[in-house]
Amino acid sequence: MQMRINDRREFSSGLFFIFIGAAAAVLATRYQIGTALQMGPGFFPLGIALIMVALGAGSIVQSMLAKPAQPGESASIVPLMLIFAGMLAFGFLIERAGLVVAIGALLFFACLPRVLEKPLEVLGIYIVLATVASFLFVYIFGLPITVLPW
Amino acid sequence: MDVFEHLRYGFSVAFTGQNFFYCMVGAVLGTLVGVLPGMNPIIVISVLLPLTFKMPAAAALIMLAGIYYGSHHSGSTCAIMLNMPGEPSSLVICLDGHPMARKGRAGPALAIAALSSFFAGCVSIVLIALFSPPIAEAALQFQAPEYTSVVLLALVGASALSGKSLISTLCMAALGLLIGTVGTDINSGVMRFTFGAPQLSEGFDFVAIAVGLFAVTEIAYRLGRPEQAGTVTAMARDLMPRREDLKMSWKPTIRGTLIGAALGVLPGTGPLIASFAAYGVERKLAKDPSRFGQGAIEGVAAPEAADNAAAFTHFIPMLTLGIPAGATFALMLGAMMIQGVQPGPQIMTQHPDLFWGLIASMWIGNLMLLVLNLPLVGIWIKLLQTPYRYLYPTILVFSCIGIYSVRNEPFDILIAAVTGLVGFVLRKWDCAPAPLILGLILGPIMEENLRRSLLLSRGDPTSFVTRPISLSILLFTVALVGLLIVPAMKRRRRLVAGH
């Protein structure tokens, strides 16, 4: 039988789920499994984890049996990384420096390519968003968020 | 009790100042979502979810529902004018709607779409009002084993109908179930999978996961690909459809409505399948099928009616059984649970204001959408062309604030960011995200009911198949899967035989 990975995506996801399922199964055994009559905290997670491993194996098999599939939509990972950094910055700053600063950090990272191209445009977006968000969420909805650092 | 009595009560609830206002907000937001590029109702609903916690349950649900069916109404505007579907279920409207627009007949296309949407909405709302009480009555017979089977049906059904590989979608559902087990186990008090992090003692905040999975992943993906601009067709001068248009559209509208109402009840992609099915039916029934793809008005009326009808009947499983038919409904369900409303057949009796108020406001919203979509169509067209670089920062800012506001916990933003990362990779592997949210929200319900079932049957797992209702639910689930597997296997067998 020819062992060619015809569907790379299916193969990768199968591998991923086998790994996650196995890890979860091992972790689940650290809790009491119990019996069917008296389900312990580990019973349900262990069951689901084992099902996931089985499904993942099925994915791997399917990836070899299926007809060769097109690679699918490819997307650059750079925007994702920038957004990730921006969100981390937001989470870090929101309680230490307030909403306005946190939004600034978020937009700086998330819109970095545009900041380098047309900084004034991003500045404009920032001013509008910071003002609207502060007004809407803190003044109108009354959320307990500090707006300004002082 | 008489249905009209209920509806009269519902309208009295829906017409209160607050509920009417939120209905309008929902309808407008929904229309915006359907029209703006790169937005879908899940993003908006997940971002607005934290705000709904401060609102009364009925108003919250009315608004969220408005966003949902509003986006289905306006998704066709994008499809007709830009040849880009505003919603996945509007895809089929591009086929004949856009050619009509290219021929200068955008106005009649939009008008017929709006009118058939409205008609379909009215009919399916009546169907909801008529059929929900008996379904809920029957569901009151449900006990723990039936609930477990129904949750299984929801998860498997949503996976089977998502249009991607069944195995990987089931894996996503399983992943959602696993993520849902993190936190304190109610029965034993044991903290599962928390690794000593106090922020996880209540489990993951599902808003953070939803926003990360849908909003962050979507934005990251769109930005990572070259901009795909659609061509805008010139705005037709007159909006009014000709008499022949109306004559040719009324039967397809009725047919589409019936197809949509029936298929919308299925968990998963009810509206999507419904609109495609309606289009196919019209093509088969047409005297001159070659007109389709060139601008046949039936190709707009029927799918639009089906899409809208299905969008409304899609609510039935959630309102009668407490089972979400899709990711958006899972989020609405989560919102209800946080508000203290226990989902299930008892919603009708315990929260009649919520149930009948929602149904009444659906009709009001439906009417509002007719007004919004037709006369204001010029505004929507302008908004269609909003550059994405203004939209996505707005979504990100609102998302982060929303996530933080749930419990003032910066950790949740980290969770959302990480979820976005994982979601990005999973999307690259063509894994559907919706079943994960379903698993996450339904996980605790499933585990609890499984526990109770096994307790009831004294550890006997066959009780799921010996009880008649549970058995029929499970058989239906198998049938649903079989519908998908069989054609796929036939293809494979042919392939192997070819070697």
PDB file of N, CA, C and O in Angstrom, chain B residues 8-43:
ATOM      1  N   ARG B   8     -50.233  38.014  22.018  1.00  0.00           N
ATOM      2  CA  ARG B   8     -50.624  39.342  22.496  1.00  0.00           C
ATOM      3  C   ARG B   8     -49.731  39.739  23.664  1.00  0.00           C
ATOM      4  O   ARG B   8     -49.245  40.854  23.761  1.00  0.00           O
ATOM      5  N   TYR B   9     -49.485  38.783  24.546  1.00  0.00           N
ATOM      6  CA  TYR B   9     -48.593  39.036  25.682  1.00  0.00           C
ATOM      7  C   TYR B   9     -47.191  39.358  25.183  1.00  0.00           C
ATOM      8  O   TYR B   9     -46.543  40.291  25.651  1.00  0.00           O
ATOM      9  N   GLY B  10     -46.767  38.561  24.190  1.00  0.00           N
ATOM     10  CA  GLY B  10     -45.431  38.776  23.660  1.00  0.00           C
ATOM     11  C   GLY B  10     -45.273  40.165  23.085  1.00  0.00           C
ATOM     12  O   GLY B  10     -44.260  40.830  23.313  1.00  0.00           O
ATOM     13  N   PHE B  11     -46.295  40.621  22.348  1.00  0.00           N
ATOM     14  CA  PHE B  11     -46.200  41.962  21.765  1.00  0.00           C
ATOM     15  C   PHE B  11     -46.170  43.030  22.844  1.00  0.00           C
ATOM     16  O   PHE B  11     -45.509  44.059  22.693  1.00  0.00           O
ATOM     17  N   SER B  12     -46.898  42.784  23.942  1.00  0.00           N
ATOM     18  CA  SER B  12     -46.861  43.787  25.013  1.00  0.00           C
ATOM     19  C   SER B  12     -45.466  43.869  25.606  1.00  0.00           C
ATOM     20  O   SER B  12     -45.011  44.934  26.003  1.00  0.00           O
ATOM     21  N   VAL B  13     -44.770  42.730  25.652  1.00  0.00           N
ATOM     22  CA  VAL B  13     -43.391  42.739  26.150  1.00  0.00           C
ATOM     23  C   VAL B  13     -42.468  43.406  25.139  1.00  0.00           C
ATOM     24  O   VAL B  13     -41.617  44.217  25.479  1.00  0.00           O
ATOM     25  N   ALA B  14     -42.686  43.054  23.857  1.00  0.00           N
ATOM     26  CA  ALA B  14     -41.765  43.535  22.826  1.00  0.00           C
ATOM     27  C   ALA B  14     -41.880  45.030  22.608  1.00  0.00           C
ATOM     28  O   ALA B  14     -40.930  45.669  22.170  1.00  0.00           O
ATOM     29  N   PHE B  15     -43.066  45.599  22.896  1.00  0.00           N
ATOM     30  CA  PHE B  15     -43.248  47.010  22.625  1.00  0.00           C
ATOM     31  C   PHE B  15     -42.836  47.912  23.785  1.00  0.00           C
ATOM     32  O   PHE B  15     -42.987  49.119  23.704  1.00  0.00           O
ATOM     33  N   THR B  16     -42.326  47.325  24.882  1.00  0.00           N
ATOM     34  CA  THR B  16     -41.826  48.212  25.932  1.00  0.00           C
ATOM     35  C   THR B  16     -40.645  48.988  25.375  1.00  0.00           C
ATOM     36  O   THR B  16     -39.908  48.487  24.534  1.00  0.00           O
ATOM     37  N   GLY B  17     -40.475  50.209  25.862  1.00  0.00           N
ATOM     38  CA  GLY B  17     -39.454  51.092  25.323  1.00  0.00           C
ATOM     39  C   GLY B  17     -38.097  50.431  25.204  1.00  0.00           C
ATOM     40  O   GLY B  17     -37.428  50.492  24.176  1.00  0.00           O
ATOM     41  N   GLN B  18     -37.685  49.745  26.269  1.00  0.00           N
ATOM     42  CA  GLN B  18     -36.346  49.172  26.270  1.00  0.00           C
ATOM     43  C   GLN B  18     -36.209  48.075  25.230  1.00  0.00           C
ATOM     44  O   GLN B  18     -35.271  48.054  24.437  1.00  0.00           O
ATOM     45  N   ASN B  19     -37.175  47.145  25.208  1.00  0.00           N
ATOM     46  CA  ASN B  19     -37.067  46.029  24.285  1.00  0.00           C
ATOM     47  C   ASN B  19     -37.168  46.488  22.837  1.00  0.00           C
ATOM     48  O   ASN B  19     -36.507  45.948  21.958  1.00  0.00           O
ATOM     49  N   PHE B  20     -38.024  47.477  22.599  1.00  0.00           N
ATOM     50  CA  PHE B  20     -38.171  47.985  21.246  1.00  0.00           C
ATOM     51  C   PHE B  20     -36.867  48.625  20.790  1.00  0.00           C
ATOM     52  O   PHE B  20     -36.408  48.428  19.666  1.00  0.00           O
ATOM     53  N   PHE B  21     -36.254  49.375  21.711  1.00  0.00           N
ATOM     54  CA  PHE B  21     -34.993  50.032  21.391  1.00  0.00           C
ATOM     55  C   PHE B  21     -33.916  49.009  21.034  1.00  0.00           C
ATOM     56  O   PHE B  21     -33.221  49.139  20.029  1.00  0.00           O
ATOM     57  N   TYR B  22     -33.791  47.972  21.871  1.00  0.00           N
ATOM     58  CA  TYR B  22     -32.748  46.985  21.624  1.00  0.00           C
ATOM     59  C   TYR B  22     -33.038  46.163  20.382  1.00  0.00           C
ATOM     60  O   TYR B  22     -32.124  45.672  19.719  1.00  0.00           O
ATOM     61  N   CYS B  23     -34.317  46.001  20.060  1.00  0.00           N
ATOM     62  CA  CYS B  23     -34.668  45.318  18.830  1.00  0.00           C
ATOM     63  C   CYS B  23     -34.136  46.107  17.647  1.00  0.00           C
ATOM     64  O   CYS B  23     -33.552  45.565  16.723  1.00  0.00           O
ATOM     65  N   MET B  24     -34.331  47.428  17.729  1.00  0.00           N
ATOM     66  CA  MET B  24     -33.867  48.295  16.651  1.00  0.00           C
ATOM     67  C   MET B  24     -32.346  48.259  16.554  1.00  0.00           C
ATOM     68  O   MET B  24     -31.780  48.156  15.470  1.00  0.00           O
ATOM     69  N   VAL B  25     -31.696  48.345  17.726  1.00  0.00           N
ATOM     70  CA  VAL B  25     -30.235  48.288  17.735  1.00  0.00           C
ATOM     71  C   VAL B  25     -29.757  47.002  17.083  1.00  0.00           C
ATOM     72  O   VAL B  25     -28.862  47.002  16.244  1.00  0.00           O
ATOM     73  N   GLY B  26     -30.381  45.892  17.476  1.00  0.00           N
ATOM     74  CA  GLY B  26     -29.987  44.602  16.921  1.00  0.00           C
ATOM     75  C   GLY B  26     -30.182  44.562  15.418  1.00  0.00           C
ATOM     76  O   GLY B  26     -29.311  44.103  14.675  1.00  0.00           O
ATOM     77  N   ALA B  27     -31.340  45.066  14.941  1.00  0.00           N
ATOM     78  CA  ALA B  27     -31.624  45.019  13.511  1.00  0.00           C
ATOM     79  C   ALA B  27     -30.609  45.858  12.734  1.00  0.00           C
ATOM     80  O   ALA B  27     -30.102  45.435  11.694  1.00  0.00           O
ATOM     81  N   VAL B  28     -30.309  47.057  13.265  1.00  0.00           N
ATOM     82  CA  VAL B  28     -29.352  47.922  12.564  1.00  0.00           C
ATOM     83  C   VAL B  28     -27.965  47.286  12.550  1.00  0.00           C
ATOM     84  O   VAL B  28     -27.299  47.221  11.518  1.00  0.00           O
ATOM     85  N   LEU B  29     -27.537  46.810  13.722  1.00  0.00           N
ATOM     86  CA  LEU B  29     -26.232  46.157  13.797  1.00  0.00           C
ATOM     87  C   LEU B  29     -26.173  44.963  12.865  1.00  0.00           C
ATOM     88  O   LEU B  29     -25.183  44.739  12.177  1.00  0.00           O
ATOM     89  N   GLY B  30     -27.248  44.178  12.851  1.00  0.00           N
ATOM     90  CA  GLY B  30     -27.278  43.006  11.993  1.00  0.00           C
ATOM     91  C   GLY B  30     -27.146  43.394  10.534  1.00  0.00           C
ATOM     92  O   GLY B  30     -26.403  42.773   9.777  1.00  0.00           O
ATOM     93  N   THR B  31     -27.859  44.456  10.131  1.00  0.00           N
ATOM     94  CA  THR B  31     -27.757  44.914   8.749  1.00  0.00           C
ATOM     95  C   THR B  31     -26.328  45.353   8.445  1.00  0.00           C
ATOM     96  O   THR B  31     -25.782  45.022   7.394  1.00  0.00           O
ATOM     97  N   LEU B  32     -25.717  46.089   9.388  1.00  0.00           N
ATOM     98  CA  LEU B  32     -24.336  46.516   9.197  1.00  0.00           C
ATOM     99  C   LEU B  32     -23.421  45.317   9.020  1.00  0.00           C
ATOM    100  O   LEU B  32     -22.559  45.298   8.149  1.00  0.00           O
ATOM    101  N   VAL B  33     -23.614  44.318   9.877  1.00  0.00           N
ATOM    102  CA  VAL B  33     -22.773  43.129   9.833  1.00  0.00           C
ATOM    103  C   VAL B  33     -22.881  42.442   8.481  1.00  0.00           C
ATOM    104  O   VAL B  33     -21.893  42.004   7.896  1.00  0.00           O
ATOM    105  N   GLY B  34     -24.102  42.365   7.958  1.00  0.00           N
ATOM    106  CA  GLY B  34     -24.284  41.694   6.680  1.00  0.00           C
ATOM    107  C   GLY B  34     -23.674  42.465   5.532  1.00  0.00           C
ATOM    108  O   GLY B  34     -23.342  41.910   4.500  1.00  0.00           O
ATOM    109  N   VAL B  35     -23.520  43.770   5.718  1.00  0.00           N
ATOM    110  CA  VAL B  35     -23.080  44.621   4.631  1.00  0.00           C
ATOM    111  C   VAL B  35     -21.576  44.880   4.673  1.00  0.00           C
ATOM    112  O   VAL B  35     -20.922  44.932   3.639  1.00  0.00           O
ATOM    113  N   LEU B  36     -21.018  45.027   5.876  1.00  0.00           N
ATOM    114  CA  LEU B  36     -19.606  45.364   5.975  1.00  0.00           C
ATOM    115  C   LEU B  36     -18.736  44.157   5.641  1.00  0.00           C
ATOM    116  O   LEU B  36     -19.038  43.036   6.028  1.00  0.00           O
ATOM    117  N   PRO B  37     -17.636  44.414   4.962  1.00  0.00           N
ATOM    118  CA  PRO B  37     -16.761  43.300   4.589  1.00  0.00           C
ATOM    119  C   PRO B  37     -16.050  42.723   5.810  1.00  0.00           C
ATOM    120  O   PRO B  37     -15.682  43.444   6.712  1.00  0.00           O
ATOM    121  N   GLY B  38     -15.900  41.433   5.831  1.00  0.00           N
ATOM    122  CA  GLY B  38     -15.121  40.804   6.881  1.00  0.00           C
ATOM    123  C   GLY B  38     -15.818  40.718   8.222  1.00  0.00           C
ATOM    124  O   GLY B  38     -15.226  40.377   9.226  1.00  0.00           O
ATOM    125  N   MET B  39     -17.103  41.045   8.242  1.00  0.00           N
ATOM    126  CA  MET B  39     -17.817  40.938   9.504  1.00  0.00           C
ATOM    127  C   MET B  39     -18.834  39.815   9.402  1.00  0.00           C
ATOM    128  O   MET B  39     -19.489  39.660   8.389  1.00  0.00           O
ATOM    129  N   ASN B  40     -18.960  39.080  10.483  1.00  0.00           N
ATOM    130  CA  ASN B  40     -20.077  38.145  10.502  1.00  0.00           C
ATOM    131  C   ASN B  40     -20.723  38.197  11.880  1.00  0.00           C
ATOM    132  O   ASN B  40     -20.128  38.693  12.822  1.00  0.00           O
ATOM    133  N   PRO B  41     -21.956  37.713  11.987  1.00  0.00           N
ATOM    134  CA  PRO B  41     -22.681  37.888  13.244  1.00  0.00           C
ATOM    135  C   PRO B  41     -21.955  37.310  14.450  1.00  0.00           C
ATOM    136  O   PRO B  41     -22.062  37.848  15.554  1.00  0.00           O
ATOM    137  N   ILE B  42     -21.177  36.245  14.258  1.00  0.00           N
ATOM    138  CA  ILE B  42     -20.508  35.641  15.413  1.00  0.00           C
ATOM    139  C   ILE B  42     -19.537  36.624  16.053  1.00  0.00           C
ATOM    140  O   ILE B  42     -19.448  36.724  17.283  1.00  0.00           O
ATOM    141  N   ILE B  43     -18.802  37.353  15.213  1.00  0.00           N
ATOM    142  CA  ILE B  43     -17.845  38.322  15.761  1.00  0.00           C
ATOM    143  C   ILE B  43     -18.572  39.350  16.600  1.00  0.00           C
ATOM    144  O   ILE B  43     -18.223  39.617  17.752  1.00  0.00           O
TER     145      ILE B  43
END
